[in-house]
PDB file of C-alpha atoms in Angstrom:
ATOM      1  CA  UNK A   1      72.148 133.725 132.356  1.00 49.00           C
ATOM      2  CA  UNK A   2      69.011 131.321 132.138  1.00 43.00           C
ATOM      3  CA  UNK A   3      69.580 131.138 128.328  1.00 45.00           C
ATOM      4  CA  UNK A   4      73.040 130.623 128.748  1.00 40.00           C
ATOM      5  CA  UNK A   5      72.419 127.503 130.997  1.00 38.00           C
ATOM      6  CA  UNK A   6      70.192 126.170 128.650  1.00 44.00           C
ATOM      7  CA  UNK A   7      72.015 126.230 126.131  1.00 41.00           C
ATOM      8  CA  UNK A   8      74.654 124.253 127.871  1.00 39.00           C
ATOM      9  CA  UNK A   9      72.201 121.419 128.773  1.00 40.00           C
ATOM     10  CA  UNK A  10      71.068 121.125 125.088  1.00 42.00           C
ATOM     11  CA  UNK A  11      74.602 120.814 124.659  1.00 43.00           C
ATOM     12  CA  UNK A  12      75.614 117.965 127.017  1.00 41.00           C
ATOM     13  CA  UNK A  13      73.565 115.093 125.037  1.00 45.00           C
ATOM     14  CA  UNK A  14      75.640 116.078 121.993  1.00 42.00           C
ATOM     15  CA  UNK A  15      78.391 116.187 124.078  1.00 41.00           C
ATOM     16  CA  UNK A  16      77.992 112.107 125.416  1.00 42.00           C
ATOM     17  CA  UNK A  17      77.201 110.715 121.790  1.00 53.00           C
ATOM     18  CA  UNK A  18      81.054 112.336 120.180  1.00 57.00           C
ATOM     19  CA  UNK A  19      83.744 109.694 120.367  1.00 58.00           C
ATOM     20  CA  UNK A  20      86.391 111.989 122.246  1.00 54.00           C
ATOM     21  CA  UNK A  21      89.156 113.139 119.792  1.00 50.00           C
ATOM     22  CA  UNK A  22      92.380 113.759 121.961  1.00 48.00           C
ATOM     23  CA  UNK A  23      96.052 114.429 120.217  1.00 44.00           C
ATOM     24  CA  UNK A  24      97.727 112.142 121.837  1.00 45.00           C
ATOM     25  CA  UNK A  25     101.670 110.332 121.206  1.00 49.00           C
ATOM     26  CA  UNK A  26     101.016 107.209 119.164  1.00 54.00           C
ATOM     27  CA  UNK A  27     102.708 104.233 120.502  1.00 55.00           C
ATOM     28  CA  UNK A  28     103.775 101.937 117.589  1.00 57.00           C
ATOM     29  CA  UNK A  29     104.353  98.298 117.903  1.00 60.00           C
ATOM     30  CA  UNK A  30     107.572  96.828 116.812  1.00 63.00           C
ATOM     31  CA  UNK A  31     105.734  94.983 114.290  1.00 62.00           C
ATOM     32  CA  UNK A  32     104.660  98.302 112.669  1.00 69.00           C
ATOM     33  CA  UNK A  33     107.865 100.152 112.840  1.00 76.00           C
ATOM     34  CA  UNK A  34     108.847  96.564 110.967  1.00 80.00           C
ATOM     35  CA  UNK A  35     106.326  97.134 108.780  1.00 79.00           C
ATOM     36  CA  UNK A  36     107.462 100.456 107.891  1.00 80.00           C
ATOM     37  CA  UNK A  37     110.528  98.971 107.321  1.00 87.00           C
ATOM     38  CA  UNK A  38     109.690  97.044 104.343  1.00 86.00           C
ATOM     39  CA  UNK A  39     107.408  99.546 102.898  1.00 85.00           C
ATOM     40  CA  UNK A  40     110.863 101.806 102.630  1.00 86.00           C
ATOM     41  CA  UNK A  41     112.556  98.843 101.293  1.00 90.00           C
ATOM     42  CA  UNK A  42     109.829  98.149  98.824  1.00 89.00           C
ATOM     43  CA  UNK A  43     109.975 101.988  97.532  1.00 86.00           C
ATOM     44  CA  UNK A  44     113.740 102.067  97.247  1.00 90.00           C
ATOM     45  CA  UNK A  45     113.727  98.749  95.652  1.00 91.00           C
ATOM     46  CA  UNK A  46     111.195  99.531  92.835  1.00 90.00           C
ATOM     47  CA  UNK A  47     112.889 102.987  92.384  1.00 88.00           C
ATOM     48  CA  UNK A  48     116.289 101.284  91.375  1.00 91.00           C
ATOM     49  CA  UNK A  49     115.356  98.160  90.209  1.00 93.00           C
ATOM     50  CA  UNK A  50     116.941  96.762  93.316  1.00 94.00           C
ATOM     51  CA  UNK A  51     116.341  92.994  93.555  1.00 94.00           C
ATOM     52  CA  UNK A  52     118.122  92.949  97.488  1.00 93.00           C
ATOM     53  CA  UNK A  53     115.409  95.289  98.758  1.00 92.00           C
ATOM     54  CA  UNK A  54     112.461  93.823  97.512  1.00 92.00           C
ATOM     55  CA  UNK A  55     113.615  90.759  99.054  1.00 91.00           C
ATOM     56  CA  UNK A  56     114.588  91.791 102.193  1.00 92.00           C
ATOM     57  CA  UNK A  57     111.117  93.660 102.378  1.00 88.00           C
ATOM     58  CA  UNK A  58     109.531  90.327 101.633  1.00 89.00           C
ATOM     59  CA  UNK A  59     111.495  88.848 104.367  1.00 89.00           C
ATOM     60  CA  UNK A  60     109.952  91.512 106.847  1.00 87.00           C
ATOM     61  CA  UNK A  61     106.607  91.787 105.335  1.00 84.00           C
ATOM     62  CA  UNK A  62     106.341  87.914 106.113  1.00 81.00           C
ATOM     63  CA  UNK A  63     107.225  87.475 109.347  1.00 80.00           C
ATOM     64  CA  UNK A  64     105.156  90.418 110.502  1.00 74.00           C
ATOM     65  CA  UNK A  65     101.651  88.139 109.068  1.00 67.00           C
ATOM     66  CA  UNK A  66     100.932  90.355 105.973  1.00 65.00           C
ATOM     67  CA  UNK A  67      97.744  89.117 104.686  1.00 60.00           C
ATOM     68  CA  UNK A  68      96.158  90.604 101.624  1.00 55.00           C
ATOM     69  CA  UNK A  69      92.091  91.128 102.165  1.00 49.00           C
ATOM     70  CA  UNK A  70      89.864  92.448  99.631  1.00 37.00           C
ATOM     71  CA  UNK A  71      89.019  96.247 100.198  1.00 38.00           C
ATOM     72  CA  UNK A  72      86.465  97.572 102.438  1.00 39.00           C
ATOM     73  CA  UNK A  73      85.492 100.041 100.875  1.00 40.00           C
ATOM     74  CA  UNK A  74      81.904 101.528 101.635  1.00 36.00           C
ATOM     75  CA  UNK A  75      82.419 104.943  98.509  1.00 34.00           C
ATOM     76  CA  UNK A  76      84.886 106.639  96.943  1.00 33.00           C
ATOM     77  CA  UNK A  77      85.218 109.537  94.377  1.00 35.00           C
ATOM     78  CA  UNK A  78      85.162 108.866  90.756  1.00 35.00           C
ATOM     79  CA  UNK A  79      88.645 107.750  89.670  1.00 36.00           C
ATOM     80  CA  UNK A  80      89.361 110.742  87.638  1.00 39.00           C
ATOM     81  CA  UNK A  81      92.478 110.077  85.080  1.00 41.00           C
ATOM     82  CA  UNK A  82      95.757 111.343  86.973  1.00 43.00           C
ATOM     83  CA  UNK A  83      97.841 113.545  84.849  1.00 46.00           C
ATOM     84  CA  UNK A  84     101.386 111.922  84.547  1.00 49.00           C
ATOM     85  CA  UNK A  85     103.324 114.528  83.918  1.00 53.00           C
ATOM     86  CA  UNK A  86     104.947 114.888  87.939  1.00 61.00           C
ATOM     87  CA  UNK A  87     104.531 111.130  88.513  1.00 69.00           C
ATOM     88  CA  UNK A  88     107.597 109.736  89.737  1.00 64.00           C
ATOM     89  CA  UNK A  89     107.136 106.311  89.269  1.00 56.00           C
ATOM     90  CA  UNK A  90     106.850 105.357  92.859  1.00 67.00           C
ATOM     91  CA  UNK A  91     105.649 101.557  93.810  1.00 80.00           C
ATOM     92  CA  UNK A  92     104.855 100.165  97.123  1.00 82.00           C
ATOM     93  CA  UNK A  93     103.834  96.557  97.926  1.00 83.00           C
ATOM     94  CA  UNK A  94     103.869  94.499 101.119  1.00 81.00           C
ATOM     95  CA  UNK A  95     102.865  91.518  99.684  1.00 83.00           C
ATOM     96  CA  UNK A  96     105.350  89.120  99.888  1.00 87.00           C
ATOM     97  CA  UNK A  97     104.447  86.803  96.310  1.00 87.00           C
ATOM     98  CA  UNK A  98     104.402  89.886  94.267  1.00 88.00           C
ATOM     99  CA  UNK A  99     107.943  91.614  96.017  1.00 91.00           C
ATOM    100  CA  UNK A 100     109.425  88.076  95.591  1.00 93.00           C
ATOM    101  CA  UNK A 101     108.533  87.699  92.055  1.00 93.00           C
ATOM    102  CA  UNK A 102     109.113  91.130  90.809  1.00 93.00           C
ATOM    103  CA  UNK A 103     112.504  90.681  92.894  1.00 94.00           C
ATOM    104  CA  UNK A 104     113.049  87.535  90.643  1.00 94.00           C
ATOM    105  CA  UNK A 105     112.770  89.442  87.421  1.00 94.00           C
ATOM    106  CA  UNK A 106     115.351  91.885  88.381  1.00 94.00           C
ATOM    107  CA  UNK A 107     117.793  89.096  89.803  1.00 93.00           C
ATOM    108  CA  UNK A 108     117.755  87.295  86.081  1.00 92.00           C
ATOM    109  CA  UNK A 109     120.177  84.719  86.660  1.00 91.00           C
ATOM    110  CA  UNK A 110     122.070  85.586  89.740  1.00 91.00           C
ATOM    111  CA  UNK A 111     122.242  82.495  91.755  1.00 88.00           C
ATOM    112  CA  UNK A 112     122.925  84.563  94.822  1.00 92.00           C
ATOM    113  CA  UNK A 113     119.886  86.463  94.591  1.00 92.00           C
ATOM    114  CA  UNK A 114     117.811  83.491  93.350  1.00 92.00           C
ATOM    115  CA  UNK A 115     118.986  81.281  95.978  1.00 91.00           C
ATOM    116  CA  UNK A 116     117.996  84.379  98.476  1.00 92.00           C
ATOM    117  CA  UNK A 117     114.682  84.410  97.430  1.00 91.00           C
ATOM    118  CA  UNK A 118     113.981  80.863  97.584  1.00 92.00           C
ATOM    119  CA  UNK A 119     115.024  80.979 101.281  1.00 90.00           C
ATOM    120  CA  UNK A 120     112.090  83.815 101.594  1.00 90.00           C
ATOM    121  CA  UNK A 121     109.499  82.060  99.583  1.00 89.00           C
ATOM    122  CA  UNK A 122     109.911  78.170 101.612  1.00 89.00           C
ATOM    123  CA  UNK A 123     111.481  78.572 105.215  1.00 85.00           C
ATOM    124  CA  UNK A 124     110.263  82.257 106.239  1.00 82.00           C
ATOM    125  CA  UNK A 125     106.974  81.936 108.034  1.00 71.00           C
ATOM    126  CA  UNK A 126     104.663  84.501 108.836  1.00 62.00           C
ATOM    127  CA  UNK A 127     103.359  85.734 112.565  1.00 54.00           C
ATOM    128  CA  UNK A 128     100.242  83.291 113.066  1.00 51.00           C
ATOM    129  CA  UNK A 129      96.844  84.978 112.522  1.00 48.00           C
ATOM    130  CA  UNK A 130      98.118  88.348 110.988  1.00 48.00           C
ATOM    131  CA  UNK A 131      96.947  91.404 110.400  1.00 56.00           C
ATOM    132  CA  UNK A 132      94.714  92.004 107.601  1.00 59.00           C
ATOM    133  CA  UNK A 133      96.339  95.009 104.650  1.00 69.00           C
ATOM    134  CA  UNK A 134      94.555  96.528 102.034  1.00 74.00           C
ATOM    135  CA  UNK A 135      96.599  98.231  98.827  1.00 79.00           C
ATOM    136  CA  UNK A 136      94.790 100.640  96.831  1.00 86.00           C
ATOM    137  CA  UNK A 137      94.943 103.673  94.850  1.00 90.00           C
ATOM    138  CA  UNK A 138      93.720 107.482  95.655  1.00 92.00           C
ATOM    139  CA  UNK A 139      93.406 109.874  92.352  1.00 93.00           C
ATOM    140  CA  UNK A 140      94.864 112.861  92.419  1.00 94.00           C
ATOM    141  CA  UNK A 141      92.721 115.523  94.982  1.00 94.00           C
ATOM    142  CA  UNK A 142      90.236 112.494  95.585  1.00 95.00           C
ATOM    143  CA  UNK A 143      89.409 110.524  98.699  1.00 95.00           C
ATOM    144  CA  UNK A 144      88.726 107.197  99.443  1.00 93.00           C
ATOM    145  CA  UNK A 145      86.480 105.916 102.217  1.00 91.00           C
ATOM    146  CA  UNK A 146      86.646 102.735 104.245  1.00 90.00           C
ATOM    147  CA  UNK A 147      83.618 101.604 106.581  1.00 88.00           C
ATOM    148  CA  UNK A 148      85.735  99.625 109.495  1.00 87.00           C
ATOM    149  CA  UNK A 149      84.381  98.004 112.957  1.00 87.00           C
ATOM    150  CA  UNK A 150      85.910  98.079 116.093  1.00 88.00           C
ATOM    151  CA  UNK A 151      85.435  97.361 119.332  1.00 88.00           C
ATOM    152  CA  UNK A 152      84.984  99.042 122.847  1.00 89.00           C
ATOM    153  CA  UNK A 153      87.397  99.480 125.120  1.00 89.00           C
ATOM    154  CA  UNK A 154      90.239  97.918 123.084  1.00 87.00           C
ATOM    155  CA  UNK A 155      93.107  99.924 120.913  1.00 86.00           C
ATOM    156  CA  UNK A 156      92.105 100.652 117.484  1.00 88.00           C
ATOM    157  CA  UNK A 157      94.779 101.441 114.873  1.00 87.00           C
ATOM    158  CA  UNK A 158      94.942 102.573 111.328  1.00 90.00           C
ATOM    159  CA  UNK A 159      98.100 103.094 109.224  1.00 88.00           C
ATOM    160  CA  UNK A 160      98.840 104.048 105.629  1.00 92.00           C
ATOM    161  CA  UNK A 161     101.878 104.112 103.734  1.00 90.00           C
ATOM    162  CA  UNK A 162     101.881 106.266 100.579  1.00 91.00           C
ATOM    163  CA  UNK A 163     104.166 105.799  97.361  1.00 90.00           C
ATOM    164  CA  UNK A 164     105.549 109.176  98.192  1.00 89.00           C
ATOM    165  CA  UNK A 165     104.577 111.091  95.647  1.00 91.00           C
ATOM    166  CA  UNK A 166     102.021 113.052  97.283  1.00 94.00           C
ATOM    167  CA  UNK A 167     101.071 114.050 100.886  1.00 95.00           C
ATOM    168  CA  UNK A 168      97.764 112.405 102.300  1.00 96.00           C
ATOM    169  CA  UNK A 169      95.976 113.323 105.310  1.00 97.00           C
ATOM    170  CA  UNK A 170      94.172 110.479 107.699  1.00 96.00           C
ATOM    171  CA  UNK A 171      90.730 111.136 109.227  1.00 97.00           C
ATOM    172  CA  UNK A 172      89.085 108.918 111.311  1.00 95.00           C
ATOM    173  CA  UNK A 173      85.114 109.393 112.109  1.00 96.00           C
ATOM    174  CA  UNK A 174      83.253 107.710 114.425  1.00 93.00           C
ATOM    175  CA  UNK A 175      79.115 106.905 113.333  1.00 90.00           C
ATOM    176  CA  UNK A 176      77.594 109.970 114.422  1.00 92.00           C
ATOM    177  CA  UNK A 177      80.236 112.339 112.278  1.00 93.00           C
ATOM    178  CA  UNK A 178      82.586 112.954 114.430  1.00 95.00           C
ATOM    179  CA  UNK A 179      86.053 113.319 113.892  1.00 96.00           C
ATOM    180  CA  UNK A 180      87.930 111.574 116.613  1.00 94.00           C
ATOM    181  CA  UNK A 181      91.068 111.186 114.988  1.00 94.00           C
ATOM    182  CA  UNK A 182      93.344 112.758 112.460  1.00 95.00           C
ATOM    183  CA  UNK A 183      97.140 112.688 111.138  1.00 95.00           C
ATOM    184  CA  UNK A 184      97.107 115.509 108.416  1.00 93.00           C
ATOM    185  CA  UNK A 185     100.633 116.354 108.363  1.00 91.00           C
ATOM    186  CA  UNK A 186     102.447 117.197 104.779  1.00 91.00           C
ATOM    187  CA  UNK A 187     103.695 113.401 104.555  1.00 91.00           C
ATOM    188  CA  UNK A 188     102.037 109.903 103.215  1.00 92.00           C
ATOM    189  CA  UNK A 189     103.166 107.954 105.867  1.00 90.00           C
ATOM    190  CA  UNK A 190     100.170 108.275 108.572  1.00 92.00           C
ATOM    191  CA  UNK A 191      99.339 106.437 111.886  1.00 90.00           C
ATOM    192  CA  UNK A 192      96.813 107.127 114.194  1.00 91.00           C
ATOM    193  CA  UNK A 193      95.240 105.383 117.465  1.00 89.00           C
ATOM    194  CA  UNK A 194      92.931 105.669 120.062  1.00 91.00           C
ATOM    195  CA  UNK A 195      90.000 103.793 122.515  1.00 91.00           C
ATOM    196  CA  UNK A 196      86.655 103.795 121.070  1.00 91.00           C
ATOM    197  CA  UNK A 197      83.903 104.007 123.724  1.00 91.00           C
ATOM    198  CA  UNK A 198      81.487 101.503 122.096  1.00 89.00           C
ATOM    199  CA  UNK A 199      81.855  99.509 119.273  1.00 90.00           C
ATOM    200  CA  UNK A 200      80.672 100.326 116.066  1.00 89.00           C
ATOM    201  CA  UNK A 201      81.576 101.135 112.302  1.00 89.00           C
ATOM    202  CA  UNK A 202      84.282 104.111 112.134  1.00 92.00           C
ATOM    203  CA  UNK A 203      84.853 105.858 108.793  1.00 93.00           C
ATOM    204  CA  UNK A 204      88.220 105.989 107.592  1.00 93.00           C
ATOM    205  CA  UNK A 205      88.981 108.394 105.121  1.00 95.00           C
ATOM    206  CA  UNK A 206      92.313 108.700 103.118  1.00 96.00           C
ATOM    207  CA  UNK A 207      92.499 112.161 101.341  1.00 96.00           C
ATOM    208  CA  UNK A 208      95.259 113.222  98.178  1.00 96.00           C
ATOM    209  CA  UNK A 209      96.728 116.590  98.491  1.00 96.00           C
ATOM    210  CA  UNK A 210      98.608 116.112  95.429  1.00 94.00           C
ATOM    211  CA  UNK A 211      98.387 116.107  91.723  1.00 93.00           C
ATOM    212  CA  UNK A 212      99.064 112.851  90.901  1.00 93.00           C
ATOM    213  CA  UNK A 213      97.651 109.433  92.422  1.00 93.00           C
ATOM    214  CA  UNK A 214      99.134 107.957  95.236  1.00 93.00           C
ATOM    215  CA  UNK A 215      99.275 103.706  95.736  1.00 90.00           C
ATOM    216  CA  UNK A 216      98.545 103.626  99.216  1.00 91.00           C
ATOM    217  CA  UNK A 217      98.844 100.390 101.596  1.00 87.00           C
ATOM    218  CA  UNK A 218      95.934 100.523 104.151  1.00 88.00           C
ATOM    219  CA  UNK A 219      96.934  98.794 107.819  1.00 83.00           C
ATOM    220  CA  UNK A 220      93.958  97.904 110.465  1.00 83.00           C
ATOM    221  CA  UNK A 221      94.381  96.283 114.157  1.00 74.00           C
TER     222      UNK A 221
END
């Protein structure tokens, strides 16, 4: 009984350093279920050469504050090439330039749609101070890690939005190792939240299941 006791108390420090992982209901704002939205939009858009979509996900994308920021990326495996073969094409943006002007291509010379997008690009503004979005790409079985600081006491969010080729699987660790937060179903459209207990660097890692890359966009609070 002694030993067992003691090897509860050894236990306990451990115990206080582990950012608690708890499976919890994540709440989403508006502005990601808006977000998620567009990223639909974008998908169907680029699947059928649909100029409409892409600018109507523009139009969302803007007015939720997308901002493009350079990856934070702290390592990743070694891009290995991705066979092709069960690719299905699939493209995802939220970036409202390159959705406008790949939109612009497709409309050729319908006024309509032309006129639609000019209307995006000059008198649709953006939420002020917005988010920060990375968009990257995850080979085939590979994983890509992100080194990303938040703060005590305040809600921390991550969201990614495959191409939906393949399923990935969000972990979220805090410095010491542990996992404190995880959405691995069999989709690549993932969301997870929770409180950290100090603030520090948390390790976000973005895992392929599949057999073929997946372009990812990566979403931060």
């Amino acid at each position: 009984m002694k030993k067992f006791f003691a090897m509860i108390a050894l236990m306990l420090p451990l115990a206080v350093m582990a950012q608690e992982e708890k499976d919890t209901t994540v709440v989403i704002p508006q502005s990601e279920n808006t977000l998620r939205v567009a990223a639909e939009l974008s998908k169907y858009g680029y699947a059928t050469k649909d100029a409409l979509s892409l600018i109507q996900a523009a139009r969302l994308s803007k007015q939720s504050g997308f901002s493009l920021e350079a990856r934070k990326k702290a390592e990743i495996e070694e891009m290995r090439p991705a066979p092709e073969g069960g690719k299905k094409g699939g493209q995802v943006t939220l970036d409202p330039e390159q959705l406008l002007a790949d939109a612009q291509t497709m409309a050729g010379e319908d006024g309509v749609l032309l006129a639609l997008i000019d209307d995006v690009k000059n008198n649709v503004r953006g939420a002020v101070g917005g988010a920060k979005y990375a968009r990257s790409r995850v080979s085939a079985g590979g994983t890509d890690v992100y080194n990303i600081s938040f703060r005590a006491g305040e809600l921390a969010m991550v969201m990614v939005i495959g191409d939906g080729d393949t399923d990935l699987d969000l972990y979220v660790y805090d410095s010491n190792g542990n996992l404190i937060a995880r959405d691995a179903d069999y989709t690549d459209d993932c969301i997870v939240s929770w409180t950290p207990r100090w603030t520090g660097n948390f390790r976000i890692k973005i895992v392929n299941r599949g057999r073929v890359y997946n372009q990812y966009i990566l979403r931060t609070n």
